[in-house]
């Protein structure tokens, strides 16, 4: 009796199994999986792109996974890899590429579909940073640069009709725009002039803009030596930390951080990427703000930091010829000029293809224009371990403001750690 | 003939011996109990024990979950750990030193405080439930919620603590933003939150002490102090041992509060609040360096094991 029951259950299960296999076999459609971290505007934009792509390519079905929060994104990819599931096409921060390449997770972009010359002549120059070990491993839809956000009301109230154009003006205005309740002291600030937010974009501003404007460069020619602790670096870092320690124009410890302070209308000047436009629109749509190019150096030189999220093909896709072919087609589609234009309108990030980025209407846009102009002089840092390298500068900055350390000493200590990191990285690549 | 007899015997045996489906009622009940118990056991073995053992293996590899194959590196990760522990600039060393601070300051303080509160609660009759609830509620509140509330209480300018200091014309304190105060600020929250557990255990321990001992002591004219040192404390010893071991382990595993209360969970400022478990988390899930993270885990496991054994030996011996 009992045995019979189990037997019939087994038969039912077996039938179900064959049925599902049958359904799968009948299907000619190739299914590929695409992953990106959760960011509402990106999700919407990508959904539109996928819809267009599937309409043009009825033989490909794209599963879009964009529900993973930024903080867990890498863990989820890491958890999916050993399980043999996960994305065929994945969007990663450009600074993570070396680590993912070292793990053998990404495959080089097929040269016949994505020729190096084509990438180099049609894409923003910073995309060349994706080149690692002489290969391109990923390619973006859009790129971002840093620019200066300013609160128009606060500037007007202080008698300014234009944002600062040079570093000297920036310092002077940051001071004039800071309002204290009582003695000038960090703890008495009610309106911040400028907040050096190291956990935000300030470390990028230092590394790629300030440092160069003071005559230095972040790394040696081949990215093997740390040079941001040079004499120029020391001066540039002091310029940055003085805002908090000497001029007391703001602190990241106040008002839930510098970015939040600007969004809430508690800070006058703020340096951030174009992706912040969206957070302002959702966080405080009434904020009366403008955007300008980053202040120029004493010699008139302009620099900014450029970065991007970039798409690569995983080794999982490579294992199946049909999936690889579908992934290549999908990747070409989402990195086209048209995709870039859709992206800038939905997300506010600038098209990675120069043709779309140099569009006159884009350059004339009062909010996006300054970011677009910055693409010409943007530098994307070559990161071997973005998290650690960022932490080095955060710690150096904290040593100054909390430990009372001299900026040059703090920078030297951090540079020592960074050099060890670079040495380890390059030692692993010389084998 | 002989064959027939053997066959008969076999047949008899199968009939008399209870097979799988021929159990007595009691045995069948026991069997089902085992079957149901097997489910959590299998779950436990697969979800807790297997990964624990697996960590030992991972610690010998340069384990990157993204990679298709893992490289065996022998004791290299342990060597790195020793190197990092001997360098005074390393985060790992800071993590071990801080964890040590959390344990040796946090555990005794929490123990003494919960004993004092339990003694007081034991004295009162009116409103005892309300007071017990007040102390126990933080323990059952989500750690992350508690941590964020305190993060705001500790805020400069607008945080309640600084507002109060200002009202009494006292200098404002940086709390979480100072490398000197941050660890103690977080520790205070951990102690406060865990107090309820200690109180409840101590109260149970106090209820176990027969009243006759106290009555006898009263007849003998013992002072309250003498009663406490000679009756209450010695008889609470098993409770104390239990709490010392449990709380030490819990402080050794300090993690969530630091993750929630330091800026972006980095264990700062300047690594002043980071712990071993936070270090494991960051190595494993931010740098995807599972091999080294496992090495740290194994080391922490060894420390917990040693601390527990030593404590059990020392504290149980003193009672005898």
XYZ file of C-alpha atoms in Angstrom:
751
model
C 0.000 0.000 0.000
C 2.528 2.534 1.212
C 5.061 1.547 -1.390
C 2.397 2.083 -4.028
C 1.772 5.592 -2.835
C 5.464 6.485 -3.076
C 5.663 4.889 -6.484
C 2.769 6.905 -7.886
C 4.246 10.093 -6.412
C 7.526 9.288 -8.168
C 5.725 8.767 -11.471
C 3.961 12.115 -11.162
C 7.206 13.890 -10.391
C 8.994 12.193 -13.273
C 6.205 13.195 -15.647
C 6.383 16.795 -14.468
C 10.128 16.835 -14.966
C 9.945 15.530 -18.536
C 7.185 17.985 -19.290
C 9.261 21.004 -18.234
C 12.301 19.744 -20.117
C 10.055 19.322 -23.164
C 8.849 22.892 -22.893
C 12.379 24.195 -22.645
C 13.547 22.186 -25.609
C 10.758 23.498 -27.788
C 11.829 27.043 -27.157
C 14.240 28.574 -29.684
C 14.580 31.771 -27.731
C 17.929 32.311 -26.047
C 17.587 33.660 -22.540
C 20.355 35.803 -21.106
C 20.513 37.388 -17.706
C 21.556 40.980 -17.099
C 22.418 42.398 -13.637
C 22.909 45.900 -12.315
C 22.604 47.366 -8.807
C 19.377 49.014 -7.761
C 18.996 52.658 -8.749
C 15.526 53.564 -9.821
C 16.402 55.741 -12.815
C 18.842 53.131 -14.134
C 16.244 50.420 -13.719
C 13.671 52.404 -15.705
C 16.144 53.290 -18.432
C 17.359 49.720 -18.780
C 13.814 48.369 -18.858
C 13.135 50.618 -21.829
C 16.337 49.551 -23.564
C 15.544 45.877 -23.007
C 12.047 46.341 -24.365
C 13.434 47.939 -27.539
C 16.120 45.289 -27.826
C 13.685 42.403 -27.469
C 11.393 43.946 -30.077
C 14.312 44.095 -32.514
C 15.636 40.675 -31.494
C 12.681 38.354 -30.942
C 15.046 35.397 -30.560
C 16.571 36.809 -27.382
C 14.941 37.108 -24.002
C 16.706 39.303 -21.435
C 16.091 38.753 -17.736
C 16.745 42.024 -15.921
C 17.872 41.773 -12.308
C 18.214 45.234 -10.808
C 16.827 44.621 -7.340
C 20.148 44.265 -5.525
C 21.085 47.248 -3.344
C 24.452 48.827 -4.067
C 25.924 47.660 -0.734
C 25.223 43.990 -1.503
C 25.868 44.038 -5.203
C 29.321 42.501 -5.151
C 28.353 39.910 -2.504
C 25.416 38.770 -4.585
C 27.565 38.367 -7.664
C 30.105 36.526 -5.533
C 27.405 34.254 -4.143
C 25.995 33.545 -7.593
C 29.315 32.634 -9.212
C 30.123 29.412 -7.311
C 26.480 28.341 -7.640
C 26.844 28.522 -11.414
C 24.050 31.053 -11.783
C 24.124 34.811 -12.182
C 24.497 37.291 -14.996
C 25.704 36.806 -18.551
C 26.078 40.549 -18.919
C 26.858 42.541 -15.808
C 27.283 46.222 -14.994
C 30.260 46.941 -12.738
C 31.957 50.083 -11.471
C 34.950 50.655 -13.746
C 37.289 50.595 -10.736
C 36.346 46.994 -9.988
C 37.354 45.695 -13.405
C 40.911 44.586 -12.486
C 39.615 42.511 -9.547
C 36.931 40.843 -11.658
C 39.422 40.198 -14.452
C 41.927 38.692 -12.019
C 39.260 36.325 -10.749
C 38.620 35.228 -14.315
C 35.022 36.374 -14.015
C 34.947 38.556 -17.133
C 36.004 37.621 -20.629
C 37.704 40.125 -22.937
C 35.255 41.838 -25.293
C 35.440 39.966 -28.614
C 37.784 42.010 -30.822
C 35.701 41.515 -34.000
C 32.601 42.958 -32.334
C 34.258 45.665 -30.266
C 37.475 46.671 -32.078
C 39.912 48.595 -29.885
C 40.199 51.352 -32.540
C 36.458 51.825 -32.580
C 36.321 52.154 -28.784
C 39.237 54.571 -28.766
C 37.876 56.828 -31.491
C 34.176 56.860 -30.668
C 34.101 56.745 -26.877
C 35.000 59.269 -24.202
C 38.777 59.065 -23.564
C 38.294 57.850 -20.003
C 36.837 54.613 -21.323
C 40.381 53.679 -22.303
C 40.835 53.099 -18.565
C 38.820 49.916 -19.042
C 41.820 48.628 -20.940
C 43.591 46.308 -18.602
C 46.337 43.859 -19.498
C 46.067 45.191 -23.072
C 42.446 44.159 -23.499
C 39.053 45.789 -23.206
C 36.891 43.928 -20.692
C 33.911 46.218 -20.463
C 32.213 49.105 -22.203
C 29.814 51.725 -20.812
C 26.558 53.309 -21.924
C 27.245 56.491 -20.009
C 29.953 58.322 -18.111
C 29.904 60.896 -15.316
C 32.078 63.768 -14.262
C 32.222 65.972 -11.199
C 31.005 69.542 -11.202
C 30.139 72.261 -8.726
C 26.593 72.457 -7.351
C 25.624 75.764 -5.746
C 22.592 77.001 -3.870
C 21.392 80.041 -5.836
C 19.411 81.538 -2.934
C 22.370 81.424 -0.568
C 24.721 82.964 -3.121
C 22.249 85.774 -3.780
C 21.746 86.386 -0.079
C 25.513 86.801 0.287
C 25.625 89.159 -2.699
C 27.122 86.845 -5.311
C 25.620 86.656 -8.775
C 27.878 83.895 -10.117
C 29.484 80.719 -8.763
C 33.237 80.701 -8.046
C 35.400 80.252 -11.133
C 38.791 79.688 -9.498
C 40.060 77.858 -6.429
C 40.791 81.180 -4.688
C 37.278 82.415 -5.310
C 35.931 79.068 -4.167
C 37.732 79.359 -0.830
C 36.713 82.986 -0.369
C 33.065 82.282 -1.161
C 32.943 79.148 1.006
C 33.988 81.307 3.941
C 31.581 84.118 3.120
C 28.711 81.661 2.768
C 29.273 79.985 6.142
C 26.938 81.242 8.868
C 27.579 80.586 12.555
C 25.354 80.844 15.566
C 27.883 82.615 17.807
C 31.661 82.225 17.574
C 33.105 80.808 14.338
C 33.321 77.152 15.269
C 32.377 73.914 13.526
C 29.788 73.193 16.195
C 28.164 76.632 15.782
C 27.560 76.312 12.040
C 23.984 76.822 10.903
C 24.790 77.165 7.190
C 27.773 75.427 5.673
C 29.867 77.106 2.976
C 31.564 73.978 1.686
C 31.918 70.528 3.264
C 34.962 68.430 2.298
C 33.138 65.101 2.227
C 35.897 62.537 1.995
C 33.456 59.633 2.167
C 31.728 61.223 -0.827
C 33.483 62.751 -3.817
C 36.156 64.885 -2.133
C 38.874 62.246 -2.431
C 38.265 62.124 -6.186
C 38.378 65.908 -6.405
C 41.719 65.852 -4.597
C 43.274 63.018 -6.590
C 42.273 64.017 -10.104
C 41.595 67.756 -9.990
C 43.185 69.673 -7.089
C 46.400 67.698 -7.213
C 46.859 68.353 -10.941
C 45.979 72.025 -10.492
C 48.774 72.286 -7.942
C 51.159 70.725 -10.466
C 51.175 67.099 -9.344
C 49.791 63.823 -10.604
C 48.290 60.940 -8.629
C 50.409 58.065 -9.900
C 53.530 57.442 -11.955
C 53.171 56.911 -15.694
C 52.515 53.174 -15.472
C 50.315 53.406 -12.359
C 52.887 51.540 -10.305
C 53.998 54.305 -7.961
C 52.001 56.567 -5.679
C 52.782 60.219 -6.330
C 49.902 61.995 -4.637
C 52.012 62.641 -1.560
C 54.401 64.910 -3.504
C 54.975 68.556 -2.557
C 52.071 69.508 -4.823
C 49.911 66.819 -3.238
C 50.731 68.145 0.173
C 49.591 71.669 -0.776
C 46.464 70.426 -2.514
C 45.504 68.267 0.457
C 46.085 71.187 2.808
C 43.845 73.364 0.622
C 41.127 70.735 1.042
C 41.485 70.050 4.765
C 41.795 73.753 5.653
C 38.116 74.188 4.823
C 37.282 72.198 7.926
C 40.256 72.733 10.227
C 41.201 76.382 9.588
C 38.302 78.152 7.898
C 35.607 75.990 9.471
C 33.251 76.186 6.507
C 31.666 72.799 7.224
C 32.118 69.250 8.404
C 30.807 65.923 7.250
C 29.837 65.235 10.866
C 27.128 67.878 10.700
C 23.649 67.602 9.204
C 23.984 63.921 8.284
C 26.868 64.501 5.872
C 27.792 67.033 3.216
C 25.602 65.682 0.433
C 22.524 65.568 2.633
C 23.286 69.075 3.881
C 23.300 70.416 0.325
C 20.111 68.586 -0.623
C 18.364 69.872 2.503
C 19.471 73.434 1.814
C 21.994 73.638 4.656
C 25.140 73.954 2.526
C 25.940 76.479 -0.213
C 28.644 74.842 -2.363
C 28.908 71.162 -3.105
C 31.048 69.055 -5.420
C 29.325 66.007 -6.826
C 28.519 63.973 -9.914
C 25.615 64.310 -12.327
C 23.977 61.297 -10.650
C 23.129 63.654 -7.753
C 20.635 65.546 -9.926
C 18.236 62.649 -9.482
C 18.622 62.524 -5.681
C 17.964 66.248 -5.442
C 14.894 65.907 -7.634
C 13.498 63.200 -5.365
C 14.873 64.463 -2.023
C 14.146 68.176 -2.297
C 12.545 69.143 -5.610
C 12.196 72.778 -4.499
C 15.940 73.317 -4.048
C 16.979 76.341 -6.110
C 20.390 75.258 -7.320
C 22.741 75.693 -10.244
C 25.669 73.732 -11.605
C 29.012 75.091 -12.799
C 32.257 73.586 -13.955
C 34.742 72.830 -11.185
C 36.848 75.876 -10.207
C 40.007 76.351 -12.252
C 43.466 76.270 -10.728
C 45.750 79.281 -10.207
C 47.246 78.645 -13.667
C 43.773 78.467 -15.189
C 43.949 74.700 -15.666
C 40.764 72.661 -15.486
C 40.506 69.069 -14.328
C 37.778 66.827 -13.053
C 37.236 63.243 -12.066
C 35.415 60.991 -14.493
C 33.924 57.625 -13.708
C 31.419 55.204 -15.086
C 29.521 51.989 -14.639
C 30.485 49.667 -17.399
C 29.113 46.444 -18.860
C 31.089 43.249 -19.301
C 30.399 39.695 -20.436
C 30.923 36.912 -17.896
C 32.583 33.549 -18.314
C 29.157 32.006 -17.743
C 27.973 33.481 -21.064
C 31.142 32.301 -22.760
C 30.355 28.692 -21.848
C 27.316 28.662 -24.159
C 27.839 29.810 -27.735
C 24.248 30.953 -28.251
C 24.304 32.937 -25.022
C 27.626 34.523 -25.883
C 26.317 35.603 -29.262
C 23.149 36.993 -27.665
C 25.180 38.772 -24.975
C 27.367 40.440 -27.605
C 24.297 41.689 -29.467
C 22.772 42.966 -26.258
C 25.977 44.708 -25.228
C 26.269 46.411 -28.619
C 22.690 47.591 -28.316
C 22.985 49.102 -24.844
C 26.209 50.932 -25.670
C 24.943 52.508 -28.896
C 24.580 56.254 -29.479
C 20.789 55.911 -29.211
C 21.066 54.079 -25.882
C 23.336 56.872 -24.626
C 20.746 59.498 -25.522
C 17.951 57.577 -23.823
C 20.199 57.158 -20.800
C 21.050 60.839 -20.381
C 17.381 61.733 -20.449
C 16.377 59.084 -17.917
C 19.375 58.891 -15.603
C 21.240 62.163 -16.133
C 24.505 60.416 -16.889
C 26.265 61.589 -20.021
C 26.469 59.421 -23.129
C 29.749 57.536 -23.347
C 29.866 57.895 -27.121
C 31.359 61.244 -28.064
C 28.868 61.839 -30.869
C 25.994 61.882 -28.385
C 27.922 63.641 -25.607
C 28.924 66.597 -27.766
C 25.359 67.286 -28.768
C 24.856 71.114 -28.667
C 21.552 70.885 -26.783
C 23.286 68.866 -24.099
C 26.147 71.349 -23.773
C 23.672 74.231 -23.512
C 21.626 72.514 -20.797
C 22.148 74.621 -17.648
C 22.373 71.566 -15.384
C 23.959 68.896 -17.601
C 26.089 71.300 -19.666
C 28.872 71.789 -17.081
C 29.203 68.019 -16.601
C 29.311 67.525 -20.344
C 31.973 70.225 -20.704
C 33.990 68.476 -18.001
C 34.272 65.295 -20.043
C 37.009 66.962 -22.072
C 39.299 67.267 -19.082
C 38.084 64.338 -16.985
C 40.455 61.718 -15.590
C 39.384 58.285 -14.411
C 41.675 57.003 -11.675
C 43.192 53.601 -12.239
C 42.082 51.728 -9.119
C 43.493 48.375 -8.097
C 41.276 48.216 -5.002
C 38.839 51.082 -4.966
C 37.544 50.451 -1.415
C 41.018 50.423 0.126
C 42.376 53.324 -1.898
C 39.416 55.446 -0.937
C 39.884 54.454 2.717
C 43.534 55.563 2.636
C 42.555 59.137 1.824
C 39.608 59.115 4.246
C 41.995 58.053 7.016
C 44.615 60.626 6.024
C 41.953 63.316 6.190
C 40.688 62.087 9.585
C 44.266 62.127 10.892
C 44.356 65.847 10.123
C 40.967 66.879 11.436
C 40.717 64.469 14.363
C 44.313 63.654 15.171
C 45.697 67.146 14.501
C 48.315 65.707 12.171
C 50.180 67.772 9.598
C 48.627 67.248 6.114
C 51.966 66.204 4.595
C 52.637 63.605 7.302
C 49.123 62.236 7.071
C 49.452 61.953 3.313
C 52.839 60.240 3.580
C 51.480 57.621 5.974
C 48.578 56.912 3.647
C 50.860 56.789 0.613
C 52.977 54.141 2.301
C 49.927 51.866 2.673
C 48.818 52.612 -0.864
C 52.239 51.808 -2.286
C 52.182 48.417 -0.532
C 48.805 47.767 -2.114
C 50.083 48.700 -5.576
C 53.228 46.621 -5.109
C 51.172 43.572 -4.166
C 48.885 44.100 -7.135
C 51.658 44.472 -9.683
C 53.724 41.667 -8.170
C 50.774 39.357 -8.823
C 50.689 40.530 -12.441
C 54.344 40.109 -13.231
C 54.243 36.348 -12.679
C 14.105 -32.085 4.497
C 16.909 -30.142 6.157
C 16.369 -27.347 3.645
C 12.722 -27.186 4.531
C 13.459 -26.791 8.222
C 15.925 -23.963 7.591
C 13.390 -22.291 5.340
C 10.741 -22.595 7.979
C 13.009 -21.113 10.592
C 13.785 -18.164 8.320
C 10.149 -17.575 7.738
C 9.479 -17.708 11.443
C 12.277 -15.283 12.186
C 11.019 -12.680 9.721
C 7.617 -12.873 11.247
C 8.677 -12.485 14.858
C 11.373 -9.851 14.282
C 9.783 -6.434 13.969
C 10.696 -4.966 10.562
C 10.449 -1.320 9.588
C 6.684 -1.455 9.340
C 6.137 -3.863 12.185
C 7.194 -1.834 15.195
C 5.444 -1.749 18.488
C 3.499 1.430 19.124
C 6.085 2.854 21.532
C 8.962 2.131 19.197
C 7.080 3.655 16.341
C 6.522 6.820 18.344
C 10.208 6.991 19.158
C 11.081 6.417 15.539
C 8.880 9.281 14.422
C 10.385 11.510 17.075
C 13.811 10.747 15.643
C 12.621 11.395 12.119
C 11.240 14.782 13.067
C 14.334 15.606 15.098
C 16.508 14.636 12.168
C 15.262 17.602 10.167
C 16.727 20.271 12.462
C 19.834 18.121 12.927
C 20.394 17.913 9.180
C 19.696 21.616 8.881
C 22.120 22.337 11.707
C 24.828 20.120 10.242
C 24.475 21.587 6.788
C 23.948 25.244 7.667
C 26.177 25.571 10.755
C 28.679 22.753 11.077
C 29.563 22.199 7.432
C 30.362 25.881 6.728
C 32.372 26.026 9.958
C 34.498 23.124 8.820
C 34.612 24.579 5.330
C 36.113 27.781 6.748
C 39.134 25.755 7.860
C 39.668 24.668 4.285
C 39.083 28.146 2.827
C 41.669 29.639 5.174
C 44.320 27.616 3.355
C 43.342 29.018 -0.032
C 43.533 32.326 -1.813
C 39.749 31.981 -2.011
C 37.909 34.338 -4.343
C 34.259 33.373 -4.863
C 34.296 34.945 -8.328
C 37.083 32.716 -9.571
C 36.434 29.417 -11.307
C 39.169 27.655 -9.370
C 40.846 28.398 -6.066
C 44.557 28.450 -5.377
C 45.957 26.530 -2.454
C 48.380 28.744 -0.541
C 49.010 26.670 2.590
C 49.588 28.796 5.658
C 50.220 32.011 3.716
C 47.038 33.656 5.062
C 48.112 32.877 8.618
C 51.524 34.320 7.883
C 49.869 37.523 6.629
C 47.841 37.632 9.823
C 50.949 37.370 11.985
C 52.626 40.114 9.935
C 49.598 42.374 10.240
C 49.330 41.769 13.961
C 52.907 42.853 14.464
C 52.520 46.054 12.436
C 51.045 48.830 14.554
C 49.505 50.580 11.536
C 47.421 47.639 10.403
C 43.640 47.577 10.630
C 43.707 43.936 11.667
C 45.761 44.728 14.734
C 43.404 47.588 15.581
C 40.510 45.149 15.223
C 42.004 42.661 17.689
C 43.010 45.370 20.184
C 39.563 46.982 20.030
C 37.788 43.643 20.411
C 39.899 43.025 23.487
C 38.756 46.397 24.865
C 35.111 45.589 24.177
C 35.498 42.339 26.137
C 37.558 43.371 29.136
C 35.665 46.594 29.754
C 32.247 45.573 28.522
C 31.827 42.127 30.060
C 32.646 42.936 33.735
C 30.765 46.225 33.600
C 27.680 44.591 32.175
C 27.918 41.773 34.713
C 28.198 44.064 37.742
C 25.477 46.404 36.496
C 23.046 43.596 35.781
C 23.725 42.046 39.204
C 23.084 45.375 40.950
C 19.862 45.919 39.033
C 18.731 42.346 39.673
C 19.389 42.750 43.411
C 17.321 45.910 43.461
C 14.528 44.396 41.419
C 14.518 41.426 43.779
C 13.865 43.745 46.713
C 10.876 45.551 45.312
C 7.412 44.122 44.987
C 5.332 46.962 43.526
C 5.794 47.726 39.841
C 8.386 44.957 39.523
C 7.003 43.899 36.138
C 7.194 47.409 34.758
C 10.825 47.756 35.837
C 11.723 44.322 34.536
C 10.153 45.242 31.227
C 12.083 48.507 31.091
C 15.360 46.668 31.428
C 14.458 43.786 29.182
C 12.894 45.721 26.307
C 16.188 46.978 24.774
C 17.406 43.372 24.605
C 14.551 42.345 22.338
C 14.751 45.503 20.219
C 16.460 45.311 16.841
C 20.151 46.106 17.229
C 20.252 48.164 14.077
C 17.310 50.281 15.209
C 18.891 50.830 18.628
C 22.230 51.720 17.017
C 20.702 54.276 14.684
C 18.732 55.919 17.474
C 21.947 56.285 19.464
C 23.796 57.495 16.414
C 21.368 60.384 16.359
C 21.480 60.878 20.130
C 25.272 61.222 19.850
C 25.102 63.781 16.997
C 26.941 67.048 17.425
C 24.743 70.130 17.671
C 21.366 68.456 17.356
C 21.884 65.186 19.261
C 19.978 64.936 22.532
C 23.128 64.302 24.585
C 24.861 67.407 23.279
C 21.700 69.454 23.641
C 21.584 68.403 27.286
C 25.262 69.200 27.793
C 24.652 72.606 26.274
C 21.665 73.203 28.532
C 23.867 72.591 31.578
C 26.583 74.824 30.035
C 28.934 71.873 29.744
C 31.325 71.542 26.795
C 29.922 69.599 23.844
C 31.393 66.163 23.248
C 32.306 64.647 19.888
C 31.294 61.079 20.940
C 31.255 58.952 17.777
C 33.374 61.386 15.773
C 36.335 61.242 18.138
C 38.841 58.380 17.891
C 39.184 58.527 21.700
C 35.498 58.453 22.603
C 33.904 56.445 19.797
C 34.683 52.985 21.196
C 33.272 53.850 24.626
C 30.227 55.489 23.066
C 29.451 52.295 21.185
C 30.318 50.130 24.191
C 27.826 52.037 26.334
C 25.068 51.183 23.891
C 26.052 47.496 23.781
C 26.130 47.269 27.582
C 22.800 49.038 27.931
C 21.181 46.862 25.310
C 22.440 43.595 26.781
C 21.689 44.513 30.392
C 18.195 43.016 30.347
C 19.462 39.546 29.580
C 21.871 39.557 32.522
C 19.173 40.957 34.818
C 16.696 38.218 33.941
C 19.279 35.460 34.428
C 20.405 36.938 37.767
C 16.805 37.290 38.936
C 16.223 33.618 38.151
C 19.433 32.786 40.027
C 18.339 34.829 43.048
C 14.965 33.113 43.162
C 16.772 29.765 43.364
C 18.449 30.654 46.670
C 16.325 29.159 49.478
C 14.835 31.783 51.784
C 15.774 29.650 54.795
C 19.435 30.615 54.357
C 18.541 34.286 54.675
C 16.287 33.594 57.633
C 19.074 31.689 59.354
C 21.504 34.504 58.642
C 19.044 37.002 60.085
C 18.699 34.925 63.250
C 22.475 34.836 63.529
C 22.491 38.626 63.254
C 24.466 38.844 59.986
C 24.647 42.274 58.329
C 23.285 42.797 54.818
C 26.839 42.991 53.541
C 27.777 39.697 55.170
C 24.652 38.041 53.803
C 25.537 39.224 50.310
C 29.175 38.094 50.395
C 28.584 34.818 52.207
C 25.251 33.633 50.901
C 24.060 35.452 47.789
C 27.313 35.673 45.879
C 28.577 32.097 46.427
C 25.166 30.647 45.608
C 24.956 32.764 42.470
C 28.233 31.323 41.248
C 26.743 29.016 38.590
C 24.760 31.965 37.242
C 27.874 34.147 37.192
C 29.894 31.476 35.381
C 27.155 31.114 32.825
C 26.921 34.854 32.215
C 30.677 35.451 32.146
C 31.139 32.831 29.452
C 28.134 33.884 27.426
C 28.775 37.628 27.619
C 32.474 37.242 26.815
C 31.584 35.338 23.679
C 29.014 37.942 22.793
C 31.497 40.814 23.244
C 34.115 38.929 21.239
C 31.599 38.854 18.406
C 30.765 42.589 18.512
C 29.732 43.607 15.024
C 26.297 45.014 14.235
C 26.506 48.045 16.518
C 29.845 49.098 15.028
C 28.606 48.517 11.499
C 25.584 50.708 12.154
C 27.209 53.412 14.268
C 30.455 54.122 12.395
C 30.449 56.203 9.249
C 29.468 53.894 6.367
C 30.232 50.961 8.654
C 33.983 51.424 8.301
C 34.824 50.887 11.986
C 36.178 54.407 12.247
C 37.023 57.138 12.906
C 40.560 55.990 12.160
C 39.732 52.337 12.885
C 39.104 53.186 16.527
C 35.922 51.107 16.754
C 36.539 48.299 14.264
C 36.298 44.706 15.521
C 37.508 41.314 14.348
C 34.075 40.356 13.018
C 33.718 43.665 11.161
C 37.128 42.985 9.665
C 35.957 39.521 8.586
C 32.877 41.060 7.020
C 34.804 43.694 5.111
C 37.485 41.300 3.896
C 34.931 38.706 2.838
C 32.166 40.784 1.335
C 33.795 44.025 0.257
C 37.154 42.759 -0.923
C 35.903 39.231 -1.703
C 38.969 37.895 0.038
C 37.300 34.817 1.539
C 40.566 33.048 2.293
C 41.884 35.728 4.585
C 38.441 36.328 6.077
C 38.301 32.613 6.967
C 41.722 32.854 8.553
C 40.453 35.658 10.775
C 37.332 33.639 11.580
C 39.339 30.578 12.579
C 41.573 32.736 14.757
C 38.555 34.276 16.468
C 37.106 30.797 16.915
C 40.319 29.653 18.592
C 40.294 32.694 20.882
C 36.674 32.118 21.885
C 37.430 28.465 22.563
C 40.452 29.221 24.724
C 38.734 32.035 26.625
C 35.736 29.814 27.316
C 37.804 26.854 28.532
C 39.969 29.057 30.754
C 36.934 30.808 32.212
C 35.104 27.557 32.874
C 38.160 26.115 34.616
C 38.844 29.203 36.730
C 35.314 30.129 37.683
C 34.054 26.644 38.475
C 37.111 25.777 40.542
C 36.575 28.726 42.901
C 33.176 27.386 44.018
C 34.396 24.018 45.114
